Tab-separated table of C-alpha atoms in Angstrom:
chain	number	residue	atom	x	y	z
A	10	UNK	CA	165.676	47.256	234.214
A	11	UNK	CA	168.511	50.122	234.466
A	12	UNK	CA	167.187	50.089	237.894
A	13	UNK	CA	163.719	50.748	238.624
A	14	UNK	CA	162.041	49.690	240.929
A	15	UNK	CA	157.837	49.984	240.565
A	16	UNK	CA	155.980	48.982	243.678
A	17	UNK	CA	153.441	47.653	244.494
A	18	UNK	CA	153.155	45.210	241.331
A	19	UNK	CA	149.424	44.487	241.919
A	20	UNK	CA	147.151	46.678	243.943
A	21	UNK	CA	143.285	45.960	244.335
A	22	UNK	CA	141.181	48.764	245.402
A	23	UNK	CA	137.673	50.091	245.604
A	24	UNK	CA	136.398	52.775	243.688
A	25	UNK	CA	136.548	56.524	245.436
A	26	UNK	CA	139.611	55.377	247.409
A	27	UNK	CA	143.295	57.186	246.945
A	28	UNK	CA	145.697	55.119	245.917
A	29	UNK	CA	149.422	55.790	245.339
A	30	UNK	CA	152.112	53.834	243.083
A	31	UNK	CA	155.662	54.688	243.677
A	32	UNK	CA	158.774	54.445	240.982
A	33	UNK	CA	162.023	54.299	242.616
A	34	UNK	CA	165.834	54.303	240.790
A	35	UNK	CA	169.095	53.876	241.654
A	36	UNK	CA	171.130	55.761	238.762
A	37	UNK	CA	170.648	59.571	239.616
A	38	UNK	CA	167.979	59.779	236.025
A	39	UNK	CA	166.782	63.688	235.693
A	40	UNK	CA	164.004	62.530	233.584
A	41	UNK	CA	161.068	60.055	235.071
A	42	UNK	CA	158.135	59.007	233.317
A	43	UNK	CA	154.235	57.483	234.171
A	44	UNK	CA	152.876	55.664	231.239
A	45	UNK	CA	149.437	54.056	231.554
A	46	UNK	CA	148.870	50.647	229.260
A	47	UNK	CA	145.629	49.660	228.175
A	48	UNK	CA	144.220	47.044	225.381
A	49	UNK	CA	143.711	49.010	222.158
A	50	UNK	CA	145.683	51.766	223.305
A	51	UNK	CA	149.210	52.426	222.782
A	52	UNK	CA	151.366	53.610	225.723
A	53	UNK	CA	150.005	57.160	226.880
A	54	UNK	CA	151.685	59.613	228.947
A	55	UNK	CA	150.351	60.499	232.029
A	56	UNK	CA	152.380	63.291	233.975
A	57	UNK	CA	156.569	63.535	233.545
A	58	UNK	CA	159.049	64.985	236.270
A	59	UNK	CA	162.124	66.684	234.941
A	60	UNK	CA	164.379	67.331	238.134
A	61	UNK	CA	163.007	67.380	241.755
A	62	UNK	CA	160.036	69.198	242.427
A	63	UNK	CA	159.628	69.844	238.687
A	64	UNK	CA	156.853	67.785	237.368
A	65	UNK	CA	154.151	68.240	234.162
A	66	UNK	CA	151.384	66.519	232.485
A	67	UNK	CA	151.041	64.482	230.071
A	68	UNK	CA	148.313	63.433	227.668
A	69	UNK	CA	145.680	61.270	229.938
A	70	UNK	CA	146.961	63.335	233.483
A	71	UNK	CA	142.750	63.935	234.471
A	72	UNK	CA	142.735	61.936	238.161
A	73	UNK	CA	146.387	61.662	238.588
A	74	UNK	CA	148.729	63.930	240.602
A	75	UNK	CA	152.653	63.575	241.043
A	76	UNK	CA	155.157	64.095	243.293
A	77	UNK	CA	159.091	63.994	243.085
A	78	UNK	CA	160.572	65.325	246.353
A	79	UNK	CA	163.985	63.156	245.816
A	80	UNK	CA	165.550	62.537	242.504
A	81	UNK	CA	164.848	58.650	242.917
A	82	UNK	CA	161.637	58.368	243.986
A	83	UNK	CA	158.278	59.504	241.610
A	84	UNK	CA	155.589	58.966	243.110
A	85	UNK	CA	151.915	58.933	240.860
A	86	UNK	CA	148.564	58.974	243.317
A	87	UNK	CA	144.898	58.407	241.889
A	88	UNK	CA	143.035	61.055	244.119
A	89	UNK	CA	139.793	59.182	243.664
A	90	UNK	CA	140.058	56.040	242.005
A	91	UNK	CA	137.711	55.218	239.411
A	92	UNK	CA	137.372	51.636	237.237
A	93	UNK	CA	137.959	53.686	234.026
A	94	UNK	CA	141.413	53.974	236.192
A	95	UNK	CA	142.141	50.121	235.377
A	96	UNK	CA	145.266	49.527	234.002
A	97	UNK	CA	149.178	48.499	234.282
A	98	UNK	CA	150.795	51.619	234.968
A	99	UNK	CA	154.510	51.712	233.811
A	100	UNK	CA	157.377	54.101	235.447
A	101	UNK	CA	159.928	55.089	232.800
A	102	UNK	CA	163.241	57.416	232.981
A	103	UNK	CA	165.661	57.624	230.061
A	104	UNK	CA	168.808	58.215	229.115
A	105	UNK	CA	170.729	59.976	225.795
A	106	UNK	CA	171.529	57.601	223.163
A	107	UNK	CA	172.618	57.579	219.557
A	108	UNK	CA	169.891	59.328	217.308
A	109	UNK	CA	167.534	60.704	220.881
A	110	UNK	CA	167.011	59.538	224.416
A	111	UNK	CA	166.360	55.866	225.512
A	112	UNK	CA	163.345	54.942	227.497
A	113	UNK	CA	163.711	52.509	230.431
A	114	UNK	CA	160.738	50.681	231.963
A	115	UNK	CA	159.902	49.498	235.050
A	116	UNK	CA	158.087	45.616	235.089
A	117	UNK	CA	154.852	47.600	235.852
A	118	UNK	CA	152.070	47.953	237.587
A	119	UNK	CA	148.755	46.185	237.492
A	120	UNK	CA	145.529	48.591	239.090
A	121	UNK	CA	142.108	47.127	239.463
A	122	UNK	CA	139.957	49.533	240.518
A	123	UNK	CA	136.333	48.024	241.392
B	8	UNK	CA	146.302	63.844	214.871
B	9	UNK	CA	149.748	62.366	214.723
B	10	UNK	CA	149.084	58.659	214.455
B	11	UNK	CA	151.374	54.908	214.678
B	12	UNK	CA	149.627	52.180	212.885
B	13	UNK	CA	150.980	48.855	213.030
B	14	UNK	CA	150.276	45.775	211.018
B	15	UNK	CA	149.310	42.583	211.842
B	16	UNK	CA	147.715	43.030	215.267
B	17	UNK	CA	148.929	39.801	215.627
B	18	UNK	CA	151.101	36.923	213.703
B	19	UNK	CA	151.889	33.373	214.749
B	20	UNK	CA	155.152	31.673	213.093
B	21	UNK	CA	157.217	28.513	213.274
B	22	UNK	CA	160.535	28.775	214.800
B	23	UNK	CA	163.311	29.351	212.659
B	24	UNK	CA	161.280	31.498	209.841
B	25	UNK	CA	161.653	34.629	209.498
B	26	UNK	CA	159.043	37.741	209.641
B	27	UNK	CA	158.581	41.234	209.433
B	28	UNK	CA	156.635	44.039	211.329
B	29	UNK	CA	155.087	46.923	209.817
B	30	UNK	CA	154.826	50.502	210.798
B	31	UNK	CA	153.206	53.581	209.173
B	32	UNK	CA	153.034	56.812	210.783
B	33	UNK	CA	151.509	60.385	210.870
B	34	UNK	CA	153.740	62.194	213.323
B	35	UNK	CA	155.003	65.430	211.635
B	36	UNK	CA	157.755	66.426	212.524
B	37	UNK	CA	159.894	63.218	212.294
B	38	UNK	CA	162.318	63.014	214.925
B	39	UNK	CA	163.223	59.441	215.499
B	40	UNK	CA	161.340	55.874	215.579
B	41	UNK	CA	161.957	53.387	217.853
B	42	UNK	CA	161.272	50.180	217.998
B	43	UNK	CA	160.622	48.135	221.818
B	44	UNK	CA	160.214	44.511	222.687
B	45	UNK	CA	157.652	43.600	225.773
B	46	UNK	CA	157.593	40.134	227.023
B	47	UNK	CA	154.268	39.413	228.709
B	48	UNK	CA	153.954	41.046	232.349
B	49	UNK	CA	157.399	43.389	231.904
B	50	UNK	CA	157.827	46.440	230.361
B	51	UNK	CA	159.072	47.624	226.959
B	52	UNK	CA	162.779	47.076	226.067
B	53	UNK	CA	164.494	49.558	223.643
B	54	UNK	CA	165.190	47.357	220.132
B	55	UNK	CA	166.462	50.236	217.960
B	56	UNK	CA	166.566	53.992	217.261
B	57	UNK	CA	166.298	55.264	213.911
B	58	UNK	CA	166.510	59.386	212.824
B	59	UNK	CA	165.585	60.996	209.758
B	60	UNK	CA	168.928	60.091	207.969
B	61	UNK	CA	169.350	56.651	208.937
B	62	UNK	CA	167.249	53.803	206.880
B	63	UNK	CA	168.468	51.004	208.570
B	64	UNK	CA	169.354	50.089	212.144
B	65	UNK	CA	170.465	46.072	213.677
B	66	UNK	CA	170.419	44.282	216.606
B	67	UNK	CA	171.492	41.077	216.624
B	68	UNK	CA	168.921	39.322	214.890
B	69	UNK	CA	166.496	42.579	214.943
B	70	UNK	CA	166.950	44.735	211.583
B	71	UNK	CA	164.559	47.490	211.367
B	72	UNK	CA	164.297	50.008	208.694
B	73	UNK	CA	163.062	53.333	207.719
B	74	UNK	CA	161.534	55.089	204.548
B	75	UNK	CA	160.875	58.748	206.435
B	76	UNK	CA	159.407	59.720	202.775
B	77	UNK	CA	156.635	57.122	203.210
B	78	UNK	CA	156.939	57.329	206.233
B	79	UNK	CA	156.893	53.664	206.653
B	80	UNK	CA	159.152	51.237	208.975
B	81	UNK	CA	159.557	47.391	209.424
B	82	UNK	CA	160.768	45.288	211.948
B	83	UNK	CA	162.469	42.197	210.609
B	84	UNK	CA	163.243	39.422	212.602
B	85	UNK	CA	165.711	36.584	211.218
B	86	UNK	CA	165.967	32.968	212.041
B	87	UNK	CA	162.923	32.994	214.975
B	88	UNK	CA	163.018	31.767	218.854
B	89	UNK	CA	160.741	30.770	221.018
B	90	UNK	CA	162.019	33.570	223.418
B	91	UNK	CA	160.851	36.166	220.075
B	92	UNK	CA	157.579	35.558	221.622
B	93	UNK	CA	156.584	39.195	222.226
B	94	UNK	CA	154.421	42.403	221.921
B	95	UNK	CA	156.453	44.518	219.269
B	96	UNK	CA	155.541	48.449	219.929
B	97	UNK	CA	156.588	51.213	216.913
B	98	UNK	CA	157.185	54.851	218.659
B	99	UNK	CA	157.222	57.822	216.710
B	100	UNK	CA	159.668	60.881	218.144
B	101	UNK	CA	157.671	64.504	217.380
B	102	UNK	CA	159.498	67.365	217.597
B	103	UNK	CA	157.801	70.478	217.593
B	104	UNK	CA	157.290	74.127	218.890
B	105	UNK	CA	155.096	72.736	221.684
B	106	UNK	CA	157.999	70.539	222.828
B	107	UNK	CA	158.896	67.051	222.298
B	108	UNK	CA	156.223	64.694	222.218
B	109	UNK	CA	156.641	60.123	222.015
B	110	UNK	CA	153.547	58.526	219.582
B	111	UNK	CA	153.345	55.076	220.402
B	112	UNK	CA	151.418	52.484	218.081
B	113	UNK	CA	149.632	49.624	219.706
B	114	UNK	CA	151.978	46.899	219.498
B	115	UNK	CA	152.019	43.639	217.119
B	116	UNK	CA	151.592	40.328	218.812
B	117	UNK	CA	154.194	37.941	217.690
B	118	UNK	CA	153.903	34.136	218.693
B	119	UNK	CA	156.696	31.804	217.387
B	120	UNK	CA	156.038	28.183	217.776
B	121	UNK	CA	157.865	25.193	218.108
């Protein structure tokens, strides 16, 4: 898992409540991702960090902030949670390989949002 | 829109056979496809990582190839195991004036059977 650590790995909420998922790793990574999963989707970007303090969005970043105040810990928070917010979230940070840079993810984690 | 379509959604084969995954994309400009393994309940595990000149890539029992004038890649997987058992997921590297950008299809379902 090249380290990374995704907590909590399930989290039940209610619907207009914040909620905050944290990514931690171990091996200094500049680059951190948050992916959201969904069925019929492919993997979409949500927001990226590229050094502390130096964070942007991604494709589907409506209703999710970040936050990278150390270089191991990302954190994404759901200001308002809504059920359209369902999902496994995955935490990613990669690495340069042969031919472009190799994602790592986390195991995930899976959001109900009722 | 840049688009990764994969084919089947889903396949079922016997252990031992062999089978390939299919990938067609949209994403102009090329940069790189990958391919990722994700076992049920983890996240996605770098296979291979193909760029424009390369048209064939192997891992272990994973060969995946690349026509970038079709624009077409497979995924074949020789001699099958139970532990094969998988959502395969095609990513498509974009390169462009508006940064760097990962398409990711929606994954084929691969059961192998005893």
């Amino acid at each position: 898992d090249a380290g990374i650590t995704q907590s909590p790995r399930h989290k039940v909420t209610e619907t207009g409540t914040p909620v905050t998922l944290r990514c931690h790793q171990t091996e200094n990574h500049r680059y951190m991702y948050w992916y959201r999963q969904d069925p019929g989707h492919g993997l979409r970007l949500i927001h990226y960090s590229y050094g502390v303090k130096d964070t942007d969005k991604g494709e589907v970043s409506d209703g999710y902030s970040v936050s990278r105040s150390k270089t191991e810990d990302f954190l994404l928070t759901l200001e308002s949670a809504t059920s359209s917010q369902t999902s496994v979230y995955f935490c990613a940070i990669s690495e340069l390989a042969t031919g472009g840079e190799k994602l790592f993810f986390g195991s995930g984690t899976q959001l109900s949002v009722l | 829109k840049n688009q990764v379509e994969q084919s089947p959604q889903s396949l079922i084969i016997l252990e031992g056979k062999n089978c390939t995954l299919q990938c067609n994309y949209t994403v102009s400009p090329f940069s790189n496809l990958r391919w990722y393994k994700q076992d049920t309940g983890r996240g996605p595990v770098s296979l291979t990582i193909m760029t424009f000149s390369e048209n064939t890539k192997s891992n272990g029992r994973y060969t995946a190839t690349l026509d970038a004038d079709t624009k077409q890649s497979s995924l074949h997987i020789t001699a099958s195991q139970l532990s094969d058992s998988a959502s395969y997921i095609c990513v498509v590297g974009l390169n462009s004036n508006s940064g760097y950008a990962l398409n990711f299809g929606k994954g084929t379902s691969l059961l192998v059977t005893p």
